[in-house]
Coordinates of C-alpha atoms and ligand atoms in Angstrom, one line a residue:
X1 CA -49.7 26.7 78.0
X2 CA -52.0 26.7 81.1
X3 CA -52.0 23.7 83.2
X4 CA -54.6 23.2 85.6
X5 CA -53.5 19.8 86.9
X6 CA -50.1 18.7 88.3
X7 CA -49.5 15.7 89.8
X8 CA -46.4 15.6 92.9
X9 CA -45.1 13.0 95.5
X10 CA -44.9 14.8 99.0
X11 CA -43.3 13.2 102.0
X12 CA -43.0 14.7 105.6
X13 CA -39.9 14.3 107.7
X14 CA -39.1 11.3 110.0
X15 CA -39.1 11.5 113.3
X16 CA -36.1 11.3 115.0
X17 CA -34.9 8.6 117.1
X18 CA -34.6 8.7 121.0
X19 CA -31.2 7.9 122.4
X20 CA -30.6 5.2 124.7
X21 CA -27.5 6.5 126.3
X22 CA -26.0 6.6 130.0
X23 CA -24.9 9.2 132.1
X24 CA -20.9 8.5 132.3
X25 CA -19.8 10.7 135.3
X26 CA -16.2 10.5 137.1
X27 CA -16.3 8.2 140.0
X28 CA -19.6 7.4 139.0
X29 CA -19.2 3.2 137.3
X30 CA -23.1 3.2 136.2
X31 CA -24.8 6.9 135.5
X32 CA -28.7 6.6 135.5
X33 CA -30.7 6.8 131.9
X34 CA -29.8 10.4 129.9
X35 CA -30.8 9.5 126.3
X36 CA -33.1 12.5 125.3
X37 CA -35.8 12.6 122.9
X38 CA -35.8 12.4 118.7
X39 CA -37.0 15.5 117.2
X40 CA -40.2 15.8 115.0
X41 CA -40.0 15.3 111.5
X42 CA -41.1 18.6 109.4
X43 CA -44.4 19.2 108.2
X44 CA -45.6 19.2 104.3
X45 CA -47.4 23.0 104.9
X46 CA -49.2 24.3 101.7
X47 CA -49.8 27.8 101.2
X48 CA -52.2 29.5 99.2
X49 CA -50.0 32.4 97.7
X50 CA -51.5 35.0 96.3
X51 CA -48.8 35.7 93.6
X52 CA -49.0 32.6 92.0
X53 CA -51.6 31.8 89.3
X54 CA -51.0 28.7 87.6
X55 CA -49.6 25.1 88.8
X56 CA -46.9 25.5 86.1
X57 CA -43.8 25.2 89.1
X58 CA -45.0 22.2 89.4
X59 CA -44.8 20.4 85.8
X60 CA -41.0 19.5 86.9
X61 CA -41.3 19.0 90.1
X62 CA -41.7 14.7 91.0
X63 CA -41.4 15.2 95.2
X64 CA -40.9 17.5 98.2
X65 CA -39.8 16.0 101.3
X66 CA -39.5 17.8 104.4
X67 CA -36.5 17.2 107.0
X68 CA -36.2 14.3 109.3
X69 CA -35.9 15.1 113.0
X70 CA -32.6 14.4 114.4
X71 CA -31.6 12.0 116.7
X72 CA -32.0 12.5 120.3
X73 CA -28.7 12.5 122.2
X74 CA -26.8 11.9 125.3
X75 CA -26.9 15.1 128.7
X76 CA -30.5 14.5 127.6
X77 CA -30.6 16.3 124.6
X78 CA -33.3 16.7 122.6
X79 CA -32.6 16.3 118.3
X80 CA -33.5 18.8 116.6
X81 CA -36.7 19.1 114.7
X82 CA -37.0 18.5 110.8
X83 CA -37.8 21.4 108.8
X84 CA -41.1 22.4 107.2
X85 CA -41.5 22.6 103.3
X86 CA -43.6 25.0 102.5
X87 CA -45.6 24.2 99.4
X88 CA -46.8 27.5 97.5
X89 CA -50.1 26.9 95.3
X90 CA -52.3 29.4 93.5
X91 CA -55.5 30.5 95.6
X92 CA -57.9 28.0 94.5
X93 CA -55.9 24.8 94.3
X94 CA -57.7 22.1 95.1
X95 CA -55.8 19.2 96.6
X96 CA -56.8 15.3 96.0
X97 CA -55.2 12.4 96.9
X98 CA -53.6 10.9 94.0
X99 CA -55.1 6.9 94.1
X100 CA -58.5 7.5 95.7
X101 CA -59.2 11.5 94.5
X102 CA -60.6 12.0 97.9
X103 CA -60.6 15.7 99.0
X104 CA -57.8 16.6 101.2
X105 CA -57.7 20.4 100.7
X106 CA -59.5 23.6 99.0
X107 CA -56.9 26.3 99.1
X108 CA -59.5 28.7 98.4
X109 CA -58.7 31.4 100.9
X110 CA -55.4 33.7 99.8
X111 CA -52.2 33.4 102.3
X112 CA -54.2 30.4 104.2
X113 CA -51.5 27.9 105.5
X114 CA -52.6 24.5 105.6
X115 CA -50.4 21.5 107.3
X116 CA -51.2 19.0 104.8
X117 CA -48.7 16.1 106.6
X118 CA -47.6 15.9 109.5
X119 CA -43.7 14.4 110.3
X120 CA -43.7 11.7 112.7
X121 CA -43.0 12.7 116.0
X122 CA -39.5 11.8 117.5
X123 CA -38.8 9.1 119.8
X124 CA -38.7 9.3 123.5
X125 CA -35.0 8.7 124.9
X126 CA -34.4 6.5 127.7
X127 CA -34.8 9.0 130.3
X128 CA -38.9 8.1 130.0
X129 CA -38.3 4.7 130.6
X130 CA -36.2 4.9 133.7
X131 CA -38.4 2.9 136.8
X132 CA -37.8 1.5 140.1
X133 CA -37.0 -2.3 138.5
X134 CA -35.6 -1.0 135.6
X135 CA -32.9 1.2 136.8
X136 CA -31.2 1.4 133.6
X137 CA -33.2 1.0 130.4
X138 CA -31.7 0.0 127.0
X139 CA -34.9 0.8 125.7
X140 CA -35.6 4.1 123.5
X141 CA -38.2 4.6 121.0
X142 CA -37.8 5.2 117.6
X143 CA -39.0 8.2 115.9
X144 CA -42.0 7.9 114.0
X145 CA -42.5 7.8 110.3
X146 CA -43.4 10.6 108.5
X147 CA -45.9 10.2 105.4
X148 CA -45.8 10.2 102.2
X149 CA -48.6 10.8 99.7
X150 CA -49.0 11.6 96.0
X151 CA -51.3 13.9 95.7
X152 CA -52.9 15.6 92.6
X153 CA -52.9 19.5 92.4
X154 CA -55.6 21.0 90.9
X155 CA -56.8 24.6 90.0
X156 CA -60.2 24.6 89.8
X157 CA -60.3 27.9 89.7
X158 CA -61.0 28.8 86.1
X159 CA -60.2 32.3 85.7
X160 CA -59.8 35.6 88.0
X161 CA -61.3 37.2 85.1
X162 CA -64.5 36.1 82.8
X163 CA -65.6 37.5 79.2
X164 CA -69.4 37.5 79.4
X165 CA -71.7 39.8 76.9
X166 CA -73.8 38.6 73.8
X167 CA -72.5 36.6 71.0
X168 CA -70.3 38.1 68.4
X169 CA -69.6 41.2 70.8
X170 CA -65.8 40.4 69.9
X171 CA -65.5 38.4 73.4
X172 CA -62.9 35.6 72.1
X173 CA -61.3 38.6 69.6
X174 CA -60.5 40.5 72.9
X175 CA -58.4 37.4 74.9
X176 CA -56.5 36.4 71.7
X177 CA -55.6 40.0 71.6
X178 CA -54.3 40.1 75.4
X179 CA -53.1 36.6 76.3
X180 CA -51.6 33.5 74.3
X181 CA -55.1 31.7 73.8
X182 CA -56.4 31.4 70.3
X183 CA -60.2 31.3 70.5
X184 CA -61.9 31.2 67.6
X185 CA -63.3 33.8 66.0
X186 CA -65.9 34.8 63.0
X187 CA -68.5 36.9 62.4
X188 CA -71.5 34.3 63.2
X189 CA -73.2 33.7 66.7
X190 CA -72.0 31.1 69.4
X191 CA -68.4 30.5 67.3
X192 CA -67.5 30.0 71.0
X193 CA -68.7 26.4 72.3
X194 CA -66.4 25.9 75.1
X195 CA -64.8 28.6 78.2
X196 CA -60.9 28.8 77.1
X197 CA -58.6 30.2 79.2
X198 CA -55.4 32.7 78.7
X199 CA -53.2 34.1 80.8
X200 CA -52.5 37.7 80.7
X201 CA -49.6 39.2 81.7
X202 CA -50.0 43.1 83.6
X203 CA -46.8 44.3 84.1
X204 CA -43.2 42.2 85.2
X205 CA -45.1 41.3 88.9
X206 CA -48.7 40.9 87.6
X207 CA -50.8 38.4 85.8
X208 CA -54.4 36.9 86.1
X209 CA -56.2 33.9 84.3
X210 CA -59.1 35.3 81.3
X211 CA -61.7 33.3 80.3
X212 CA -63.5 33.7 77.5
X213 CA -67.1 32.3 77.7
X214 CA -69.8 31.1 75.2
X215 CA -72.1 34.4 74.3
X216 CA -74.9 34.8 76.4
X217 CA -78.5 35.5 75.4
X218 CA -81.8 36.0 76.6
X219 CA -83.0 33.1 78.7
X220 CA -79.6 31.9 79.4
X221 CA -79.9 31.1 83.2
X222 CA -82.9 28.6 82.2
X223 CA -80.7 26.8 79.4
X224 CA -81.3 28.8 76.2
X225 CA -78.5 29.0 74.2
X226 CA -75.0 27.4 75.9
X227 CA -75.5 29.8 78.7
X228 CA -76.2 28.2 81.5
X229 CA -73.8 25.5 81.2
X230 CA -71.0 28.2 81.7
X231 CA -73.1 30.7 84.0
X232 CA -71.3 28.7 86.8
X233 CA -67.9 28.7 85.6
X234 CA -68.2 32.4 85.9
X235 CA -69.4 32.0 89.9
X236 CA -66.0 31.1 90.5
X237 CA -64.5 34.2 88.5
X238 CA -63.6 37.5 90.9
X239 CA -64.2 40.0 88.2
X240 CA -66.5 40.3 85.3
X241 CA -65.3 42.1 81.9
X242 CA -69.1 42.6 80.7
X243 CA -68.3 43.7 76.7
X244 CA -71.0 45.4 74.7
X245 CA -71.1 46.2 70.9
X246 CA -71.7 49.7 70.9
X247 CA -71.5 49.5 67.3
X248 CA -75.3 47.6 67.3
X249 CA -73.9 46.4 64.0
X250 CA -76.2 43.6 64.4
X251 CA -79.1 45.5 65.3
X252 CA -79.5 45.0 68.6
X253 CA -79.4 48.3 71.2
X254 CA -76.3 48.2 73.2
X255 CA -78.0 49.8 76.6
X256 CA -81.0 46.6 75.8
X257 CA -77.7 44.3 75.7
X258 CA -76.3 45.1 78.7
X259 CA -79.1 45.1 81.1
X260 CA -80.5 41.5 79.6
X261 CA -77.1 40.1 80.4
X262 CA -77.0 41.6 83.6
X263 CA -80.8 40.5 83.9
X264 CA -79.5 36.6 83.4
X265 CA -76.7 36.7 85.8
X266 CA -78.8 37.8 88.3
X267 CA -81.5 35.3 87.6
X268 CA -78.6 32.7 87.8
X269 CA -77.0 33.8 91.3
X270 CA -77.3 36.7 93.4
X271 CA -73.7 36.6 93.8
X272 CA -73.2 36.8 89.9
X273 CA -74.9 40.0 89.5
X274 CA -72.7 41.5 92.7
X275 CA -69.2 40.3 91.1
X276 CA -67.4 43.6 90.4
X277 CA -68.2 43.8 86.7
X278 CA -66.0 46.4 83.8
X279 CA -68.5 47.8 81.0
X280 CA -66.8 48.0 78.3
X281 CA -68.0 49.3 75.0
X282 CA -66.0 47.7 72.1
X283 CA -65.7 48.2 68.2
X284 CA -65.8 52.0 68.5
X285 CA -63.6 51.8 65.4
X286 CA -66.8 51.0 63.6
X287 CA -68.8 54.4 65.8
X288 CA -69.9 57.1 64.0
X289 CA -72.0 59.4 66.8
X290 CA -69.6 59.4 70.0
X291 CA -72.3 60.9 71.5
X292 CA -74.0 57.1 72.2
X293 CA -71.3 56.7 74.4
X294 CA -72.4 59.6 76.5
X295 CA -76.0 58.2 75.9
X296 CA -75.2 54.5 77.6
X297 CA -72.9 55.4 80.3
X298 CA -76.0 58.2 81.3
X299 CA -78.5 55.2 80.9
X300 CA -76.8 52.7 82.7
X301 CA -75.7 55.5 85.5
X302 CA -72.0 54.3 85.5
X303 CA -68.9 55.3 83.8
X304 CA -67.4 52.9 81.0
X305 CA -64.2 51.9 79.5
X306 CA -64.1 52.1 75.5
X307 CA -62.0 50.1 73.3
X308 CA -62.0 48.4 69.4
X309 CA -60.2 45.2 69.5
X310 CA -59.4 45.1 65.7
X311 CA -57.7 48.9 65.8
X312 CA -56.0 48.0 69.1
X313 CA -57.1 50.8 71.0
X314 CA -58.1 50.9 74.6
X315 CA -57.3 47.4 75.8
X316 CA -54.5 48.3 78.1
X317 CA -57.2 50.0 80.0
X318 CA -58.9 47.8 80.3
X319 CA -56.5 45.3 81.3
X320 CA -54.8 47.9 83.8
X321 CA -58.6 48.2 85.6
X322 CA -59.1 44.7 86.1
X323 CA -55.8 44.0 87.8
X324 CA -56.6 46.9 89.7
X325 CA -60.1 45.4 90.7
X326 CA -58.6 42.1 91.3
X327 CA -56.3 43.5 93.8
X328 CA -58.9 44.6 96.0
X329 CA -61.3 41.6 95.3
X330 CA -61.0 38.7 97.9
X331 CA -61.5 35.3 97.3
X332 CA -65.0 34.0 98.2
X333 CA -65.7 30.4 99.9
X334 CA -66.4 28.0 97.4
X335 CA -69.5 26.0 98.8
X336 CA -69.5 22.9 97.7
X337 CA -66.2 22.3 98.2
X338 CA -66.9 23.0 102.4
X339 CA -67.5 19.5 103.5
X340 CA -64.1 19.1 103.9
X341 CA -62.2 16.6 106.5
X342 CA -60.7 18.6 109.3
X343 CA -57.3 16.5 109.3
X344 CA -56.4 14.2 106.3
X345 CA -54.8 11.5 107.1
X346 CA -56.4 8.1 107.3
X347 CA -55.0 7.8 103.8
X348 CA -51.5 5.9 104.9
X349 CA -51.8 2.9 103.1
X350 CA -52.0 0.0 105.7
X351 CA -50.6 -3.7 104.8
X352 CA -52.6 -6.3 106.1
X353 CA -51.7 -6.9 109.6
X354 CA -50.4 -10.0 109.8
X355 CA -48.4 -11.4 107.5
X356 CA -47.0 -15.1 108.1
X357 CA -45.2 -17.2 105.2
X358 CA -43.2 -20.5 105.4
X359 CA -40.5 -19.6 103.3
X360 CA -39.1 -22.4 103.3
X361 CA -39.7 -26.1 104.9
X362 CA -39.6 -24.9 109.0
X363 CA -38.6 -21.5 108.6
X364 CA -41.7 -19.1 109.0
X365 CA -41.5 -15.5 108.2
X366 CA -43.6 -12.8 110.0
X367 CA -44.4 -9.8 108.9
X368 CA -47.3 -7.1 108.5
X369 CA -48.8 -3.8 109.9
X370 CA -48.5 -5.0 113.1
X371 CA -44.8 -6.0 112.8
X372 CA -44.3 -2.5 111.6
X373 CA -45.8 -0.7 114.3
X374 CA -43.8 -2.3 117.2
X375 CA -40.1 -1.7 115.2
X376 CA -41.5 1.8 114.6
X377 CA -42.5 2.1 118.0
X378 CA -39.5 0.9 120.3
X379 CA -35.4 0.6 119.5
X380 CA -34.6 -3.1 120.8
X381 CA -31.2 -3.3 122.2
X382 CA -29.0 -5.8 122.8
X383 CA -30.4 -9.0 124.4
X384 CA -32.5 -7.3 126.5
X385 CA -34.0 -5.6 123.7
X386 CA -34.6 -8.6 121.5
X387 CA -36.1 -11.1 124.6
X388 CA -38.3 -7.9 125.2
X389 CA -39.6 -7.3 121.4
X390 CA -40.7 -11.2 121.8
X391 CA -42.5 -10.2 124.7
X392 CA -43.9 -7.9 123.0
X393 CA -44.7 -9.6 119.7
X394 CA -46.0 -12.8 122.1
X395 CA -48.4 -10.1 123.6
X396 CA -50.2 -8.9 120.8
X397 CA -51.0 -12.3 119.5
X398 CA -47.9 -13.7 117.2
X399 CA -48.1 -17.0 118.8
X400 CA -51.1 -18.3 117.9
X401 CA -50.7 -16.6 114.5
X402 CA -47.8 -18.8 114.2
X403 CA -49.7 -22.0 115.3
X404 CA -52.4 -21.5 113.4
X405 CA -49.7 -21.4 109.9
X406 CA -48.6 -24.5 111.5
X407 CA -45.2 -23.6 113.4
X408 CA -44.0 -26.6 115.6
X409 CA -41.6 -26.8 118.2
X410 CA -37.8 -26.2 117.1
X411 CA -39.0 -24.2 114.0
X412 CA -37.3 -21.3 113.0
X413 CA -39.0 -17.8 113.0
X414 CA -37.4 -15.1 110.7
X415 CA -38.5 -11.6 112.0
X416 CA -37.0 -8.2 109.6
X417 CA -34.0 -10.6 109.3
X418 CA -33.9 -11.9 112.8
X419 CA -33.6 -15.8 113.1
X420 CA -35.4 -17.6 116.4
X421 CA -35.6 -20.7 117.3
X422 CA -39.5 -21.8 118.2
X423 CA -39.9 -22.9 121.5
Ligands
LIG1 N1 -65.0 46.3 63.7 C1 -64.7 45.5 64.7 N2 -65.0 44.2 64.7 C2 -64.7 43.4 65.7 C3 -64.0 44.0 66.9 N3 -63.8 43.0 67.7 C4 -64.3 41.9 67.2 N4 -64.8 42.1 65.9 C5 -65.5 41.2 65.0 O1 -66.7 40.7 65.6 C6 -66.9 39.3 65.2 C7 -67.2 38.5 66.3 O2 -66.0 38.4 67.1 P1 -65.7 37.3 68.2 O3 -64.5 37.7 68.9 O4 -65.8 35.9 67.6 O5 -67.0 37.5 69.1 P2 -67.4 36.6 70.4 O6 -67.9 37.6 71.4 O7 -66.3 35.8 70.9 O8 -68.6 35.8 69.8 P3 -69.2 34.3 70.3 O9 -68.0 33.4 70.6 O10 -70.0 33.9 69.2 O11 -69.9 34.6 71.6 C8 -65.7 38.9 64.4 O12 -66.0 39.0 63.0 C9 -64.6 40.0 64.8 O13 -63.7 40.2 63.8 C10 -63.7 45.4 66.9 O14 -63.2 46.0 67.8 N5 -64.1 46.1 65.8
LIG2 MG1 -66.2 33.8 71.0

């Protein structure tokens, strides 16, 4: 089974909290501040590995979270950081987020390393908030969130490896012969409709992805045929298995065949007609003069491979040069896939801002983005710490939030669990 499309929840690492501690020192009744910082949450880092070909590690895999930063500690000492997962994808992965589809990454270039979230940084300790009034601050911040996303993995790369040549030239015989796909296959024109795929295993280490494409004629690059349709498919390939019938059991001349396909790649893309190609010469079971061998390599100036799918011979040549080209064939931009965004992450879902409900008769809940981003933001200690996180909340507008959903004096205002008394 080839799967192109995996779906997986990835979360980055918390930050971790500062510490709110005091320096405790013989003789000393009240040290100053020495609460040191949270470490950073690890990053969600994906790689585009080489050595992997399909999304297949993925079809059991739900989510990968990185590490959460520790907290930050007393003698000023900083947590220690979260670690990094490391996600591996094939070269060519495409990465979406999951609920909108949006591009977030093209993994198009081999061993690039992406940071595709990044943890939340860690909290300051008390140390930062040490001033001249304050002598000795409760206060510490909290580490920040890291973020989680479910993203959608996709190859679009179709194949390392593409079966182009005329109809019937034994294209869709050759890939059931080397890989699991079963393409169909008879003795009339176009039996292929549709590019299937196969993956074909080299040796223990190496494998690469086949596809076997609709038969090409004249006049494919302008739409005769189902050429051009797939002409672009085959853009994306990194090597081209060109197959000939050098048995010209259907009356056409093998050396005419193979410079009118190579005439309608070009015509489609300049970069088609300079993909390393493999001539290969197939159903030499049904040759009777070898010599036309001799005869089309010295035509088309180039040495080929020779093989008959139905007597099994040659194939693992052929199989063996293509891995071989592959190996020194880098990955080429993909274009339209460029207008990527630099850094990915307006996608946290925010919750409306504010969020005010009388839960019951006098009792007024608040909650919201906004509610979020000042617990995230600051540890509140003790009494100081909860007289300060009104001050806070007053600040940036929760009063007359709380006005407006009709609060009145002596009401009671629940905030994440904390009961106060409106005055
Ligand atoms: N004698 C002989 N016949 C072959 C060989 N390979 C394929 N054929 C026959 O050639 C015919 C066409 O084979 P396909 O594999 O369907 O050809 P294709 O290139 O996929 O054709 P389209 O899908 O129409 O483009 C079938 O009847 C095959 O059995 C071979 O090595 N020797
Ligand atoms: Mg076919």
């Amino acid at each position: 089974m080839f799967i192109d499309e995996s779906v997986v929840t990835l979360k980055s690492g918390n930050g971790g909290d500062g510490a709110a501690t005091f320096r405790r020192e013989k003789f000393v009744q009240f040290g100053g501040p020495d609460g040191g910082d949270g470490g950073k949450g690890g990053d969600i880092i994906i790689l585009a590995d080489p050595n992997i070909n399909t999304l297949l590690n993925f079809k059991n895999i739900k989510k990968l979270e990185a590490k959460n930063g520790s907290r930050g500690s007393s003698a000023r000492c900083t947590g220690r950081n979260g670690d990094n997962v490391v996600v591996r994808v094939p070269v060519g992965t495409v990465i979406r987020d999951y609920e909108t589809n949006k591009l977030l990454l093209d993994m198009n270039k081999a061993n690039e390393e992406r940071v595709l979230l990044k943890g939340g940084d860690g909290g300051r300790g008390n140390i930062h908030f040490k001033n001249s009034i304050r002598k000795a601050p409760r206060i510490s911040e909290s580490g920040r969130p890291g973020i989680e996303l479910k993203v959608k993995l996709e190859l679009k790369m179709l194949a390392d490896v593409a079966l182009v040549g005329y109809p019937s030239v034994g294209k869709s015989s050759f890939i059931n012969k080397v890989s699991a796909a079963k393409s169909k296959v008879a003795s009339y024109h176009f039996t292929t409709l549709r590019p299937k795929l196969g993956m074909v295993r080299v040796n223990d280490i190496d494998s690469f992805v086949i596809a076997d494409i609709p038969g090409l004629i004249e006049g494919a690059h302008q739409g005769i045929g189902l050429g051009d349709k797939f002409l672009k498919h085959i853009e994306r390939c990194r090597v081209i298995i060109h197959i000939v019938d050098i048995s010209e059991i259907d009356g056409r001349s093998a050396i005419e065949d193979y410079y009118k396909i190579n005439e309608e790649l070009k015509n489609y893309s300049e970069k088609l007609s300079k993909k390393p190609q493999i001539v290969v010469l197939n159903k030499i079971d049904m040759l009777y003069d070898e010599s036309k061998i001799k005869e089309f390599e010295k035509a088309i100036n180039q040495k080929v491979l020779t093989m008959s799918v139905i007597s099994n011979e040659g194939i693992k040549e052929v199989i063996n040069k293509a891995n071989e080209l592959l190996k020194n064939t880098e990955y080429e931009d993909i274009e339209e896939l460029r207008e990527l965004d630099e850094v990915l992450l307006e996608v946290i879902k925010t919750k409306e801002d504010w969020i005010i409900k009388e839960i019951e008769p006098n009792v007024f809940e608040v909650s919201g983005q906004v509610v979020d981003n000042v617990l995230n933001k600051y540890v509140f200690l003790g009494e100081d710490g909860i007289i300060q996180f009104l001050q806070v909340m007053r600040n940036i507008g929760m009063e007359n939030k709380l006005i407006a959903a009709g609060v009145k004096e002596g009401d009671t205002v629940v905030i994440e669990g904390y009961e106060f008394e409106y005055v």
